[in-house]
Amino acid sequence: MSVKVTGLNQLLSTLEKKYGLAAVQRISDQALKEGAKAFVRELKLQFELFKDTGGSIEEITISKPMTIAGARTIKVHWRGPKGRYRIIHLNEWGTVKNPNPKGKGAIARALRNAEKAYQAALLNAVRRGL
């Protein structure tokens, strides 16, 4: 699952010509961090609706910015002592024995609900960076 922001690549290439690669990467990394934080806020709200112990909420982690296939990326994943990464897909998709768990589709809802906040966070970070 991903969020597609149109026009951002063209904007970044124009800024790269004007300010240089290092400055643009710093600005885009900050924008990615703020966008990821906006998504995580919404994700936590969605997970609150069906929490039991709160382990899935506590273990939501944002990675450092990295380059994957030529694009700067941040991953939102689960990492912690409770090992919730093993069962997140069960809550999202269900199982044969429990096809409709309480949390079914929570990540997809969070992506859909956070799209505008994500884009606004990207835009604000780019504006501040300039």
mmCIF file with all atom_site columns, C-alpha atoms in Angstrom, residues 15-125:
data_model
loop_
_atom_site.group_PDB
_atom_site.id
_atom_site.type_symbol
_atom_site.label_atom_id
_atom_site.label_alt_id
_atom_site.label_comp_id
_atom_site.label_asym_id
_atom_site.label_entity_id
_atom_site.label_seq_id
_atom_site.pdbx_PDB_ins_code
_atom_site.Cartn_x
_atom_site.Cartn_y
_atom_site.Cartn_z
_atom_site.occupancy
_atom_site.B_iso_or_equiv
_atom_site.pdbx_formal_charge
_atom_site.auth_seq_id
_atom_site.auth_comp_id
_atom_site.auth_asym_id
_atom_site.auth_atom_id
_atom_site.pdbx_PDB_model_num
ATOM 1   C CA . LEU A 1 15  ? 14.534  22.517  -6.840  1.00 0.00 ? 15  LEU A CA 1
ATOM 2   C CA . GLU A 1 16  ? 17.544  20.228  -7.359  1.00 0.00 ? 16  GLU A CA 1
ATOM 3   C CA . LYS A 1 17  ? 18.679  22.342  -10.290 1.00 0.00 ? 17  LYS A CA 1
ATOM 4   C CA . LYS A 1 18  ? 18.330  25.503  -8.219  1.00 0.00 ? 18  LYS A CA 1
ATOM 5   C CA . TYR A 1 19  ? 19.625  24.450  -4.764  1.00 0.00 ? 19  TYR A CA 1
ATOM 6   C CA . GLY A 1 20  ? 21.649  21.276  -5.329  1.00 0.00 ? 20  GLY A CA 1
ATOM 7   C CA . LEU A 1 21  ? 21.178  17.591  -4.588  1.00 0.00 ? 21  LEU A CA 1
ATOM 8   C CA . ALA A 1 22  ? 22.161  17.645  -0.895  1.00 0.00 ? 22  ALA A CA 1
ATOM 9   C CA . ALA A 1 23  ? 19.756  20.466  0.001   1.00 0.00 ? 23  ALA A CA 1
ATOM 10  C CA . VAL A 1 24  ? 16.879  18.864  -1.875  1.00 0.00 ? 24  VAL A CA 1
ATOM 11  C CA . GLN A 1 25  ? 17.521  15.494  -0.242  1.00 0.00 ? 25  GLN A CA 1
ATOM 12  C CA . ARG A 1 26  ? 17.537  17.134  3.200   1.00 0.00 ? 26  ARG A CA 1
ATOM 13  C CA . ILE A 1 27  ? 14.256  18.908  2.433   1.00 0.00 ? 27  ILE A CA 1
ATOM 14  C CA . SER A 1 28  ? 12.611  15.792  0.974   1.00 0.00 ? 28  SER A CA 1
ATOM 15  C CA . ASP A 1 29  ? 13.772  13.671  3.926   1.00 0.00 ? 29  ASP A CA 1
ATOM 16  C CA . GLN A 1 30  ? 12.202  16.143  6.349   1.00 0.00 ? 30  GLN A CA 1
ATOM 17  C CA . ALA A 1 31  ? 9.008   16.152  4.271   1.00 0.00 ? 31  ALA A CA 1
ATOM 18  C CA . LEU A 1 32  ? 8.917   12.348  4.289   1.00 0.00 ? 32  LEU A CA 1
ATOM 19  C CA . LYS A 1 33  ? 9.391   12.267  8.071   1.00 0.00 ? 33  LYS A CA 1
ATOM 20  C CA . GLU A 1 34  ? 6.534   14.695  8.639   1.00 0.00 ? 34  GLU A CA 1
ATOM 21  C CA . GLY A 1 35  ? 4.295   12.848  6.197   1.00 0.00 ? 35  GLY A CA 1
ATOM 22  C CA . ALA A 1 36  ? 5.048   9.554   7.933   1.00 0.00 ? 36  ALA A CA 1
ATOM 23  C CA . LYS A 1 37  ? 4.201   11.108  11.306  1.00 0.00 ? 37  LYS A CA 1
ATOM 24  C CA . ALA A 1 38  ? 0.843   12.286  9.917   1.00 0.00 ? 38  ALA A CA 1
ATOM 25  C CA . PHE A 1 39  ? 0.128   8.763   8.650   1.00 0.00 ? 39  PHE A CA 1
ATOM 26  C CA . VAL A 1 40  ? 1.163   7.171   11.954  1.00 0.00 ? 40  VAL A CA 1
ATOM 27  C CA . ARG A 1 41  ? -1.193  9.484   13.891  1.00 0.00 ? 41  ARG A CA 1
ATOM 28  C CA . GLU A 1 42  ? -4.106  8.261   11.767  1.00 0.00 ? 42  GLU A CA 1
ATOM 29  C CA . LEU A 1 43  ? -2.911  4.648   11.973  1.00 0.00 ? 43  LEU A CA 1
ATOM 30  C CA . LYS A 1 44  ? -2.878  4.826   15.768  1.00 0.00 ? 44  LYS A CA 1
ATOM 31  C CA . LEU A 1 45  ? -6.418  6.219   15.766  1.00 0.00 ? 45  LEU A CA 1
ATOM 32  C CA . GLN A 1 46  ? -7.587  3.310   13.608  1.00 0.00 ? 46  GLN A CA 1
ATOM 33  C CA . PHE A 1 47  ? -5.834  0.766   15.833  1.00 0.00 ? 47  PHE A CA 1
ATOM 34  C CA . GLU A 1 48  ? -7.405  2.286   18.977  1.00 0.00 ? 48  GLU A CA 1
ATOM 35  C CA . LEU A 1 49  ? -10.797 1.003   17.805  1.00 0.00 ? 49  LEU A CA 1
ATOM 36  C CA . PHE A 1 50  ? -9.860  -2.645  18.329  1.00 0.00 ? 50  PHE A CA 1
ATOM 37  C CA . LYS A 1 51  ? -6.921  -2.609  20.731  1.00 0.00 ? 51  LYS A CA 1
ATOM 38  C CA . ASP A 1 52  ? -6.542  -5.310  23.354  1.00 0.00 ? 52  ASP A CA 1
ATOM 39  C CA . THR A 1 53  ? -3.170  -4.820  25.031  1.00 0.00 ? 53  THR A CA 1
ATOM 40  C CA . GLY A 1 54  ? -2.037  -1.935  22.808  1.00 0.00 ? 54  GLY A CA 1
ATOM 41  C CA . GLY A 1 55  ? 1.034   -3.826  21.596  1.00 0.00 ? 55  GLY A CA 1
ATOM 42  C CA . SER A 1 56  ? 0.327   -3.128  17.935  1.00 0.00 ? 56  SER A CA 1
ATOM 43  C CA . ILE A 1 57  ? 0.074   0.599   18.623  1.00 0.00 ? 57  ILE A CA 1
ATOM 44  C CA . GLU A 1 58  ? 3.221   0.714   20.759  1.00 0.00 ? 58  GLU A CA 1
ATOM 45  C CA . GLU A 1 59  ? 5.355   -1.068  18.172  1.00 0.00 ? 59  GLU A CA 1
ATOM 46  C CA . ILE A 1 60  ? 4.578   1.167   15.183  1.00 0.00 ? 60  ILE A CA 1
ATOM 47  C CA . THR A 1 61  ? 7.978   2.364   13.980  1.00 0.00 ? 61  THR A CA 1
ATOM 48  C CA . ILE A 1 62  ? 9.099   4.833   11.326  1.00 0.00 ? 62  ILE A CA 1
ATOM 49  C CA . SER A 1 63  ? 12.350  3.998   9.534   1.00 0.00 ? 63  SER A CA 1
ATOM 50  C CA . LYS A 1 64  ? 15.023  6.472   8.547   1.00 0.00 ? 64  LYS A CA 1
ATOM 51  C CA . PRO A 1 65  ? 14.790  7.851   5.000   1.00 0.00 ? 65  PRO A CA 1
ATOM 52  C CA . MET A 1 66  ? 16.409  5.528   2.455   1.00 0.00 ? 66  MET A CA 1
ATOM 53  C CA . THR A 1 67  ? 16.722  5.237   -1.286  1.00 0.00 ? 67  THR A CA 1
ATOM 54  C CA . ILE A 1 68  ? 14.873  2.309   -2.830  1.00 0.00 ? 68  ILE A CA 1
ATOM 55  C CA . ALA A 1 69  ? 14.899  1.929   -6.625  1.00 0.00 ? 69  ALA A CA 1
ATOM 56  C CA . GLY A 1 70  ? 16.014  5.530   -7.017  1.00 0.00 ? 70  GLY A CA 1
ATOM 57  C CA . ALA A 1 71  ? 13.271  7.043   -4.833  1.00 0.00 ? 71  ALA A CA 1
ATOM 58  C CA . ARG A 1 72  ? 13.562  8.367   -1.281  1.00 0.00 ? 72  ARG A CA 1
ATOM 59  C CA . THR A 1 73  ? 11.355  6.269   0.964   1.00 0.00 ? 73  THR A CA 1
ATOM 60  C CA . ILE A 1 74  ? 10.369  5.879   4.598   1.00 0.00 ? 74  ILE A CA 1
ATOM 61  C CA . LYS A 1 75  ? 8.877   2.627   5.842   1.00 0.00 ? 75  LYS A CA 1
ATOM 62  C CA . VAL A 1 76  ? 6.249   2.384   8.558   1.00 0.00 ? 76  VAL A CA 1
ATOM 63  C CA . HIS A 1 77  ? 6.549   -1.012  10.186  1.00 0.00 ? 77  HIS A CA 1
ATOM 64  C CA . TRP A 1 78  ? 6.137   -2.851  13.491  1.00 0.00 ? 78  TRP A CA 1
ATOM 65  C CA . ARG A 1 79  ? 9.195   -3.557  15.622  1.00 0.00 ? 79  ARG A CA 1
ATOM 66  C CA . GLY A 1 80  ? 9.374   -4.265  19.329  1.00 0.00 ? 80  GLY A CA 1
ATOM 67  C CA . PRO A 1 81  ? 9.551   -6.852  22.094  1.00 0.00 ? 81  PRO A CA 1
ATOM 68  C CA . LYS A 1 82  ? 6.007   -8.164  21.552  1.00 0.00 ? 82  LYS A CA 1
ATOM 69  C CA . GLY A 1 83  ? 6.686   -9.157  17.931  1.00 0.00 ? 83  GLY A CA 1
ATOM 70  C CA . ARG A 1 84  ? 3.433   -7.684  16.598  1.00 0.00 ? 84  ARG A CA 1
ATOM 71  C CA . TYR A 1 85  ? 4.827   -7.644  13.048  1.00 0.00 ? 85  TYR A CA 1
ATOM 72  C CA . ARG A 1 86  ? 3.933   -11.334 12.904  1.00 0.00 ? 86  ARG A CA 1
ATOM 73  C CA . ILE A 1 87  ? 0.195   -10.784 13.280  1.00 0.00 ? 87  ILE A CA 1
ATOM 74  C CA . ILE A 1 88  ? -0.480  -7.400  11.655  1.00 0.00 ? 88  ILE A CA 1
ATOM 75  C CA . HIS A 1 89  ? -1.415  -9.058  8.358   1.00 0.00 ? 89  HIS A CA 1
ATOM 76  C CA . LEU A 1 90  ? -3.913  -11.282 10.212  1.00 0.00 ? 90  LEU A CA 1
ATOM 77  C CA . ASN A 1 91  ? -5.737  -8.228  11.558  1.00 0.00 ? 91  ASN A CA 1
ATOM 78  C CA . GLU A 1 92  ? -5.642  -6.541  8.158   1.00 0.00 ? 92  GLU A CA 1
ATOM 79  C CA . TRP A 1 93  ? -6.824  -9.444  6.001   1.00 0.00 ? 93  TRP A CA 1
ATOM 80  C CA . GLY A 1 94  ? -8.394  -11.975 8.365   1.00 0.00 ? 94  GLY A CA 1
ATOM 81  C CA . THR A 1 95  ? -7.838  -15.721 8.449   1.00 0.00 ? 95  THR A CA 1
ATOM 82  C CA . VAL A 1 96  ? -9.754  -18.782 7.365   1.00 0.00 ? 96  VAL A CA 1
ATOM 83  C CA . LYS A 1 97  ? -11.085 -19.296 10.881  1.00 0.00 ? 97  LYS A CA 1
ATOM 84  C CA . ASN A 1 98  ? -11.721 -15.576 11.483  1.00 0.00 ? 98  ASN A CA 1
ATOM 85  C CA . PRO A 1 99  ? -12.356 -13.938 8.106   1.00 0.00 ? 99  PRO A CA 1
ATOM 86  C CA . ASN A 1 100 ? -13.609 -10.639 9.563   1.00 0.00 ? 100 ASN A CA 1
ATOM 87  C CA . PRO A 1 101 ? -11.588 -9.586  12.623  1.00 0.00 ? 101 PRO A CA 1
ATOM 88  C CA . LYS A 1 102 ? -12.362 -6.262  14.333  1.00 0.00 ? 102 LYS A CA 1
ATOM 89  C CA . GLY A 1 103 ? -9.336  -4.600  12.789  1.00 0.00 ? 103 GLY A CA 1
ATOM 90  C CA . LYS A 1 104 ? -9.911  -5.745  9.235   1.00 0.00 ? 104 LYS A CA 1
ATOM 91  C CA . GLY A 1 105 ? -8.859  -3.019  6.813   1.00 0.00 ? 105 GLY A CA 1
ATOM 92  C CA . ALA A 1 106 ? -7.484  -0.662  9.494   1.00 0.00 ? 106 ALA A CA 1
ATOM 93  C CA . ILE A 1 107 ? -4.268  0.064   7.607   1.00 0.00 ? 107 ILE A CA 1
ATOM 94  C CA . ALA A 1 108 ? -6.154  0.678   4.353   1.00 0.00 ? 108 ALA A CA 1
ATOM 95  C CA . ARG A 1 109 ? -8.561  3.040   6.167   1.00 0.00 ? 109 ARG A CA 1
ATOM 96  C CA . ALA A 1 110 ? -5.629  4.882   7.727   1.00 0.00 ? 110 ALA A CA 1
ATOM 97  C CA . LEU A 1 111 ? -3.996  5.299   4.304   1.00 0.00 ? 111 LEU A CA 1
ATOM 98  C CA . ARG A 1 112 ? -7.207  6.637   2.822   1.00 0.00 ? 112 ARG A CA 1
ATOM 99  C CA . ASN A 1 113 ? -7.968  8.956   5.761   1.00 0.00 ? 113 ASN A CA 1
ATOM 100 C CA . ALA A 1 114 ? -4.425  10.318  6.081   1.00 0.00 ? 114 ALA A CA 1
ATOM 101 C CA . GLU A 1 115 ? -3.861  11.082  2.402   1.00 0.00 ? 115 GLU A CA 1
ATOM 102 C CA . LYS A 1 116 ? -4.747  14.788  2.614   1.00 0.00 ? 116 LYS A CA 1
ATOM 103 C CA . ALA A 1 117 ? -2.872  15.256  5.899   1.00 0.00 ? 117 ALA A CA 1
ATOM 104 C CA . TYR A 1 118 ? 0.133   13.482  4.360   1.00 0.00 ? 118 TYR A CA 1
ATOM 105 C CA . GLN A 1 119 ? 0.132   15.751  1.317   1.00 0.00 ? 119 GLN A CA 1
ATOM 106 C CA . ALA A 1 120 ? -0.277  18.848  3.508   1.00 0.00 ? 120 ALA A CA 1
ATOM 107 C CA . ALA A 1 121 ? 2.648   17.749  5.700   1.00 0.00 ? 121 ALA A CA 1
ATOM 108 C CA . LEU A 1 122 ? 4.816   17.251  2.591   1.00 0.00 ? 122 LEU A CA 1
ATOM 109 C CA . LEU A 1 123 ? 3.872   20.661  1.230   1.00 0.00 ? 123 LEU A CA 1
ATOM 110 C CA . ASN A 1 124 ? 4.514   22.427  4.545   1.00 0.00 ? 124 ASN A CA 1
ATOM 111 C CA . ALA A 1 125 ? 7.902   20.762  4.988   1.00 0.00 ? 125 ALA A CA 1
#
